[in-house]
Amino acid sequence: MPSALDTPQGASALAESLLPRLGNRWPHTQAVAARAQEAVAAVAEADRDLLVAAAWLHDIGYAPELRDTGFHPLDGARYLEALGASARLVAHHSGAVCEAEQRGLSAELVVSTSGRTPRSSMR
């Protein structure tokens, strides 16, 4: 079942609640979302909202209150799972698979994106 966070409106509201106080992270996120909106014609119509939603949410794991592992794709993914949204919206951006391997978090990343319950819970 789709989540309100799968929409640009829901995703932007969540991002705005978490990122503005993090210096350049909020302007960066706004710019990424704007670029995603420009690129929507390149994906299937059914996936366009999801592309823009993922752009809004891609860095939410940087929010201090979501910090668990210190690896922002995983921390953001876990938070989205806790809200009933898809971890896949944020878990695999910016070379996350390679970085997870270097940090010893590969198994955690797989668990978060498989729909199974992560080993550690969100605060």
GROMACS .gro file of N, CA and C in nm:
model
  369
    1MET      N    1   0.084  -0.117   0.000
    1MET     CA    2   0.000   0.000   0.000
    1MET      C    3   0.089   0.125   0.000
    2PRO      N    4   0.065   0.216  -0.090
    2PRO     CA    5   0.147   0.338  -0.095
    2PRO      C    6   0.131   0.423   0.031
    3SER      N    7   0.236   0.494   0.061
    3SER     CA    8   0.240   0.584   0.176
    3SER      C    9   0.228   0.728   0.127
    4ALA      N   10   0.183   0.817   0.214
    4ALA     CA   11   0.181   0.959   0.180
    4ALA      C   12   0.322   1.009   0.152
    5LEU      N   13   0.422   0.939   0.204
    5LEU     CA   14   0.561   0.978   0.180
    5LEU      C   15   0.608   0.940   0.040
    6ASP      N   16   0.528   0.864  -0.034
    6ASP     CA   17   0.558   0.832  -0.173
    6ASP      C   18   0.519   0.947  -0.265
    7THR      N   19   0.462   1.053  -0.211
    7THR     CA   20   0.421   1.167  -0.291
    7THR      C   21   0.516   1.283  -0.267
    8PRO      N   22   0.535   1.368  -0.366
    8PRO     CA   23   0.621   1.485  -0.345
    8PRO      C   24   0.574   1.572  -0.229
    9GLN      N   25   0.444   1.586  -0.212
    9GLN     CA   26   0.392   1.671  -0.105
    9GLN      C   27   0.425   1.613   0.032
   10GLY      N   28   0.398   1.488   0.053
   10GLY     CA   29   0.426   1.425   0.181
   10GLY      C   30   0.575   1.419   0.210
   11ALA      N   31   0.653   1.386   0.108
   11ALA     CA   32   0.798   1.376   0.125
   11ALA      C   33   0.860   1.512   0.154
   12SER      N   34   0.815   1.616   0.083
   12SER     CA   35   0.874   1.748   0.107
   12SER      C   36   0.839   1.799   0.246
   13ALA      N   37   0.719   1.768   0.293
   13ALA     CA   38   0.680   1.812   0.428
   13ALA      C   39   0.768   1.744   0.533
   14LEU      N   40   0.794   1.616   0.517
   14LEU     CA   41   0.879   1.546   0.613
   14LEU      C   42   1.022   1.600   0.607
   15ALA      N   43   1.074   1.616   0.487
   15ALA     CA   44   1.210   1.670   0.474
   15ALA      C   45   1.220   1.809   0.536
   16GLU      N   46   1.119   1.890   0.514
   16GLU     CA   47   1.123   2.026   0.569
   16GLU      C   48   1.115   2.025   0.722
   17SER      N   49   1.055   1.922   0.778
   17SER     CA   50   1.048   1.913   0.924
   17SER      C   51   1.181   1.869   0.986
   18LEU      N   52   1.269   1.810   0.907
   18LEU     CA   53   1.393   1.753   0.959
   18LEU      C   54   1.521   1.825   0.918
   19LEU      N   55   1.523   1.885   0.799
   19LEU     CA   56   1.651   1.928   0.742
   19LEU      C   57   1.687   2.077   0.748
   20PRO      N   58   1.594   2.169   0.760
   20PRO     CA   59   1.633   2.311   0.748
   20PRO      C   60   1.740   2.358   0.846
   21ARG      N   61   1.750   2.302   0.962
   21ARG     CA   62   1.848   2.349   1.060
   21ARG      C   63   1.986   2.288   1.039
   22LEU      N   64   2.004   2.211   0.933
   22LEU     CA   65   2.131   2.141   0.910
   22LEU      C   66   2.218   2.213   0.807
   23GLY      N   67   2.223   2.342   0.814
   23GLY     CA   68   2.310   2.418   0.724
   23GLY      C   69   2.270   2.405   0.579
   24ASN      N   70   2.364   2.361   0.496
   24ASN     CA   71   2.340   2.351   0.352
   24ASN      C   72   2.260   2.228   0.310
   25ARG      N   73   2.229   2.140   0.404
   25ARG     CA   74   2.157   2.017   0.369
   25ARG      C   75   2.018   2.049   0.311
   26TRP      N   76   1.948   2.147   0.367
   26TRP     CA   77   1.813   2.181   0.317
   26TRP      C   78   1.819   2.242   0.177
   27PRO      N   79   1.903   2.343   0.150
   27PRO     CA   80   1.911   2.394   0.013
   27PRO      C   81   1.955   2.286  -0.087
   28HIS      N   82   2.046   2.199  -0.045
   28HIS     CA   83   2.088   2.087  -0.131
   28HIS      C   84   1.968   1.999  -0.164
   29THR      N   85   1.890   1.964  -0.063
   29THR     CA   86   1.773   1.878  -0.084
   29THR      C   87   1.672   1.945  -0.176
   30GLN      N   88   1.648   2.073  -0.157
   30GLN     CA   89   1.556   2.146  -0.244
   30GLN      C   90   1.606   2.143  -0.389
   31ALA      N   91   1.735   2.160  -0.408
   31ALA     CA   92   1.792   2.158  -0.542
   31ALA      C   93   1.780   2.019  -0.606
   32VAL      N   94   1.805   1.914  -0.529
   32VAL     CA   95   1.792   1.778  -0.581
   32VAL      C   96   1.647   1.751  -0.620
   33ALA      N   97   1.553   1.794  -0.538
   33ALA     CA   98   1.411   1.774  -0.571
   33ALA      C   99   1.372   1.851  -0.697
   34ALA      N  100   1.425   1.971  -0.712
   34ALA     CA  101   1.396   2.050  -0.833
   34ALA      C  102   1.451   1.980  -0.957
   35ARG      N  103   1.571   1.925  -0.947
   35ARG     CA  104   1.630   1.852  -1.061
   35ARG      C  105   1.549   1.726  -1.091
   36ALA      N  106   1.505   1.657  -0.989
   36ALA     CA  107   1.423   1.538  -1.010
   36ALA      C  108   1.293   1.576  -1.081
   37GLN      N  109   1.234   1.687  -1.041
   37GLN     CA  110   1.111   1.733  -1.107
   37GLN      C  111   1.137   1.762  -1.254
   38GLU      N  112   1.253   1.817  -1.286
   38GLU     CA  113   1.289   1.843  -1.425
   38GLU      C  114   1.307   1.714  -1.504
   39ALA      N  115   1.343   1.606  -1.437
   39ALA     CA  116   1.374   1.480  -1.503
   39ALA      C  117   1.257   1.383  -1.511
   40VAL      N  118   1.140   1.420  -1.459
   40VAL     CA  119   1.031   1.323  -1.452
   40VAL      C  120   0.990   1.267  -1.587
   41ALA      N  121   1.008   1.341  -1.693
   41ALA     CA  122   0.970   1.290  -1.825
   41ALA      C  123   1.053   1.169  -1.866
   42ALA      N  124   1.166   1.148  -1.800
   42ALA     CA  125   1.255   1.037  -1.835
   42ALA      C  126   1.212   0.904  -1.773
   43VAL      N  127   1.113   0.906  -1.684
   43VAL     CA  128   1.067   0.782  -1.620
   43VAL      C  129   0.919   0.760  -1.652
   44ALA      N  130   0.875   0.640  -1.629
   44ALA     CA  131   0.734   0.608  -1.654
   44ALA      C  132   0.644   0.698  -1.571
   45GLU      N  133   0.532   0.735  -1.625
   45GLU     CA  134   0.441   0.825  -1.556
   45GLU      C  135   0.405   0.776  -1.417
   46ALA      N  136   0.389   0.646  -1.402
   46ALA     CA  137   0.352   0.589  -1.273
   46ALA      C  138   0.461   0.606  -1.168
   47ASP      N  139   0.585   0.631  -1.210
   47ASP     CA  140   0.697   0.643  -1.117
   47ASP      C  141   0.740   0.786  -1.091
   48ARG      N  142   0.677   0.882  -1.153
   48ARG     CA  143   0.723   1.020  -1.145
   48ARG      C  144   0.714   1.078  -1.004
   49ASP      N  145   0.601   1.059  -0.938
   49ASP     CA  146   0.588   1.110  -0.801
   49ASP      C  147   0.690   1.044  -0.709
   50LEU      N  148   0.713   0.916  -0.729
   50LEU     CA  149   0.808   0.843  -0.645
   50LEU      C  150   0.951   0.895  -0.665
   51LEU      N  151   0.987   0.929  -0.787
   51LEU     CA  152   1.119   0.987  -0.814
   51LEU      C  153   1.138   1.117  -0.737
   52VAL      N  154   1.039   1.204  -0.743
   52VAL     CA  155   1.049   1.334  -0.676
   52VAL      C  156   1.045   1.314  -0.524
   53ALA      N  157   0.962   1.223  -0.476
   53ALA     CA  158   0.957   1.194  -0.332
   53ALA      C  159   1.092   1.145  -0.283
   54ALA      N  160   1.155   1.056  -0.358
   54ALA     CA  161   1.287   1.004  -0.318
   54ALA      C  162   1.390   1.116  -0.313
   55ALA      N  163   1.381   1.210  -0.406
   55ALA     CA  164   1.473   1.324  -0.405
   55ALA      C  165   1.456   1.407  -0.279
   56TRP      N  166   1.331   1.431  -0.239
   56TRP     CA  167   1.306   1.507  -0.116
   56TRP      C  168   1.361   1.436   0.006
   57LEU      N  169   1.352   1.303   0.006
   57LEU     CA  170   1.385   1.226   0.126
   57LEU      C  171   1.528   1.173   0.132
   58HIS      N  172   1.603   1.186   0.025
   58HIS     CA  173   1.730   1.114   0.016
   58HIS      C  174   1.828   1.142   0.130
   59ASP      N  175   1.824   1.257   0.191
   59ASP     CA  176   1.920   1.290   0.297
   59ASP      C  177   1.859   1.303   0.436
   60ILE      N  178   1.738   1.255   0.457
   60ILE     CA  179   1.677   1.272   0.590
   60ILE      C  180   1.756   1.201   0.699
   61GLY      N  181   1.833   1.100   0.662
   61GLY     CA  182   1.914   1.029   0.761
   61GLY      C  183   2.022   1.113   0.826
   62TYR      N  184   2.046   1.233   0.775
   62TYR     CA  185   2.141   1.324   0.839
   62TYR      C  186   2.080   1.393   0.961
   63ALA      N  187   1.949   1.391   0.974
   63ALA     CA  188   1.885   1.458   1.088
   63ALA      C  189   1.933   1.394   1.218
   64PRO      N  190   1.980   1.475   1.312
   64PRO     CA  191   2.036   1.420   1.437
   64PRO      C  192   1.940   1.326   1.511
   65GLU      N  193   1.812   1.356   1.509
   65GLU     CA  194   1.718   1.271   1.581
   65GLU      C  195   1.697   1.134   1.514
   66LEU      N  196   1.745   1.118   1.391
   66LEU     CA  197   1.733   0.989   1.323
   66LEU      C  198   1.862   0.909   1.328
   67ARG      N  199   1.966   0.971   1.375
   67ARG     CA  200   2.099   0.908   1.374
   67ARG      C  201   2.101   0.783   1.463
   68ASP      N  202   2.137   0.673   1.402
   68ASP     CA  203   2.148   0.546   1.473
   68ASP      C  204   2.284   0.484   1.442
   69THR      N  205   2.309   0.460   1.315
   69THR     CA  206   2.436   0.399   1.274
   69THR      C  207   2.539   0.503   1.233
   70GLY      N  208   2.494   0.625   1.203
   70GLY     CA  209   2.583   0.728   1.149
   70GLY      C  210   2.598   0.718   0.999
   71PHE      N  211   2.530   0.624   0.937
   71PHE     CA  212   2.530   0.605   0.792
   71PHE      C  213   2.395   0.654   0.741
   72HIS      N  214   2.393   0.774   0.684
   72HIS     CA  215   2.265   0.841   0.658
   72HIS      C  216   2.169   0.765   0.567
   73PRO      N  217   2.213   0.690   0.465
   73PRO     CA  218   2.114   0.616   0.387
   73PRO      C  219   2.041   0.510   0.472
   74LEU      N  220   2.115   0.444   0.559
   74LEU     CA  221   2.055   0.342   0.644
   74LEU      C  222   1.967   0.404   0.753
   75ASP      N  223   2.015   0.510   0.815
   75ASP     CA  224   1.936   0.574   0.920
   75ASP      C  225   1.806   0.632   0.863
   76GLY      N  226   1.813   0.692   0.746
   76GLY     CA  227   1.692   0.742   0.681
   76GLY      C  228   1.598   0.630   0.642
   77ALA      N  229   1.653   0.521   0.591
   77ALA     CA  230   1.572   0.406   0.552
   77ALA      C  231   1.499   0.346   0.673
   78ARG      N  232   1.568   0.334   0.783
   78ARG     CA  233   1.505   0.280   0.904
   78ARG      C  234   1.392   0.370   0.953
   79TYR      N  235   1.414   0.499   0.945
   79TYR     CA  236   1.309   0.592   0.989
   79TYR      C  237   1.186   0.579   0.898
   80LEU      N  238   1.209   0.573   0.769
   80LEU     CA  239   1.095   0.558   0.678
   80LEU      C  240   1.020   0.429   0.705
   81GLU      N  241   1.094   0.321   0.729
   81GLU     CA  242   1.028   0.194   0.763
   81GLU      C  243   0.941   0.209   0.888
   82ALA      N  244   0.992   0.280   0.987
   82ALA     CA  245   0.917   0.299   1.111
   82ALA      C  246   0.788   0.378   1.086
   83LEU      N  247   0.789   0.460   0.981
   83LEU     CA  248   0.670   0.537   0.945
   83LEU      C  249   0.579   0.462   0.850
   84GLY      N  250   0.619   0.342   0.809
   84GLY     CA  251   0.538   0.262   0.717
   84GLY      C  252   0.563   0.294   0.570
   85ALA      N  253   0.671   0.364   0.542
   85ALA     CA  254   0.707   0.398   0.404
   85ALA      C  255   0.819   0.305   0.357
   86SER      N  256   0.848   0.310   0.229
   86SER     CA  257   0.950   0.224   0.172
   86SER      C  258   1.091   0.277   0.200
   87ALA      N  259   1.173   0.192   0.257
   87ALA     CA  260   1.314   0.226   0.281
   87ALA      C  261   1.387   0.245   0.150
   88ARG      N  262   1.335   0.186   0.045
   88ARG     CA  263   1.402   0.196  -0.085
   88ARG      C  264   1.404   0.338  -0.138
   89LEU      N  265   1.324   0.426  -0.080
   89LEU     CA  266   1.326   0.566  -0.124
   89LEU      C  267   1.461   0.631  -0.098
   90VAL      N  268   1.534   0.585   0.003
   90VAL     CA  269   1.660   0.651   0.039
   90VAL      C  270   1.778   0.557   0.056
   91ALA      N  271   1.757   0.431   0.068
   91ALA     CA  272   1.864   0.339   0.110
   91ALA      C  273   1.977   0.323   0.010
   92HIS      N  274   1.953   0.341  -0.118
   92HIS     CA  275   2.055   0.306  -0.217
   92HIS      C  276   2.107   0.424  -0.299
   93HIS      N  277   2.112   0.541  -0.241
   93HIS     CA  278   2.168   0.653  -0.317
   93HIS      C  279   2.314   0.676  -0.277
   94SER      N  280   2.384   0.747  -0.360
   94SER     CA  281   2.522   0.790  -0.333
   94SER      C  282   2.617   0.674  -0.304
   95GLY      N  283   2.608   0.567  -0.379
   95GLY     CA  284   2.700   0.456  -0.359
   95GLY      C  285   2.684   0.386  -0.227
   96ALA      N  286   2.562   0.383  -0.176
   96ALA     CA  287   2.536   0.329  -0.042
   96ALA      C  288   2.580   0.183  -0.026
   97VAL      N  289   2.565   0.103  -0.129
   97VAL     CA  290   2.601  -0.039  -0.117
   97VAL      C  291   2.750  -0.053  -0.089
   98CYS      N  292   2.832   0.020  -0.163
   98CYS     CA  293   2.978   0.013  -0.142
   98CYS      C  294   3.017   0.069  -0.007
   99GLU      N  295   2.957   0.181   0.030
   99GLU     CA  296   2.993   0.241   0.159
   99GLU      C  297   2.945   0.155   0.275
  100ALA      N  298   2.829   0.093   0.261
  100ALA     CA  299   2.779   0.003   0.366
  100ALA      C  300   2.878  -0.113   0.386
  101GLU      N  301   2.931  -0.164   0.276
  101GLU     CA  302   3.028  -0.272   0.286
  101GLU      C  303   3.152  -0.226   0.362
  102GLN      N  304   3.202  -0.107   0.332
  102GLN     CA  305   3.320  -0.055   0.400
  102GLN      C  306   3.295  -0.033   0.548
  103ARG      N  307   3.173   0.001   0.584
  103ARG     CA  308   3.138   0.029   0.724
  103ARG      C  309   3.094  -0.098   0.799
  104GLY      N  310   3.087  -0.210   0.730
  104GLY     CA  311   3.040  -0.332   0.793
  104GLY      C  312   2.890  -0.334   0.815
  105LEU      N  313   2.817  -0.261   0.731
  105LEU     CA  314   2.672  -0.249   0.746
  105LEU      C  315   2.594  -0.310   0.629
  106SER      N  316   2.658  -0.390   0.548
  106SER     CA  317   2.590  -0.449   0.432
  106SER      C  318   2.466  -0.527   0.471
  107ALA      N  319   2.478  -0.611   0.573
  107ALA     CA  320   2.363  -0.691   0.615
  107ALA      C  321   2.250  -0.603   0.665
  108GLU      N  322   2.284  -0.497   0.736
  108GLU     CA  323   2.182  -0.404   0.786
  108GLU      C  324   2.110  -0.337   0.671
  109LEU      N  325   2.183  -0.297   0.567
  109LEU     CA  326   2.123  -0.231   0.453
  109LEU      C  327   2.029  -0.327   0.380
  110VAL      N  328   2.070  -0.452   0.365
  110VAL     CA  329   1.985  -0.552   0.300
  110VAL      C  330   1.858  -0.574   0.381
  111VAL      N  331   1.869  -0.585   0.512
  111VAL     CA  332   1.752  -0.607   0.597
  111VAL      C  333   1.656  -0.489   0.583
  112SER      N  334   1.706  -0.368   0.585
  112SER     CA  335   1.619  -0.251   0.575
  112SER      C  336   1.546  -0.244   0.444
  113THR      N  337   1.607  -0.287   0.336
  113THR     CA  338   1.541  -0.275   0.207
  113THR      C  339   1.465  -0.400   0.166
  114SER      N  340   1.468  -0.503   0.249
  114SER     CA  341   1.398  -0.625   0.215
  114SER      C  342   1.256  -0.629   0.271
  115GLY      N  343   1.223  -0.530   0.355
  115GLY     CA  344   1.091  -0.529   0.415
  115GLY      C  345   1.087  -0.601   0.548
  116ARG      N  346   1.199  -0.663   0.587
  116ARG     CA  347   1.206  -0.730   0.717
  116ARG      C  348   1.236  -0.627   0.826
  117THR      N  349   1.206  -0.658   0.947
  117THR     CA  350   1.229  -0.567   1.058
  117THR      C  351   1.378  -0.552   1.085
  118PRO      N  352   1.429  -0.430   1.093
  118PRO     CA  353   1.570  -0.410   1.124
  118PRO      C  354   1.602  -0.460   1.264
  119ARG      N  355   1.729  -0.496   1.288
  119ARG     CA  356   1.770  -0.549   1.417
  119ARG      C  357   1.760  -0.446   1.528
  120SER      N  358   1.796  -0.324   1.500
  120SER     CA  359   1.786  -0.222   1.606
  120SER      C  360   1.667  -0.132   1.574
  121SER      N  361   1.603  -0.085   1.677
  121SER     CA  362   1.484  -0.003   1.657
  121SER      C  363   1.519   0.145   1.656
  122MET      N  364   1.430   0.223   1.599
  122MET     CA  365   1.449   0.368   1.597
  122MET      C  366   1.417   0.423   1.735
  123ARG      N  367   1.484   0.530   1.771
  123ARG     CA  368   1.458   0.598   1.898
  123ARG      C  369   1.328   0.673   1.890
   0.00000   0.00000   0.00000
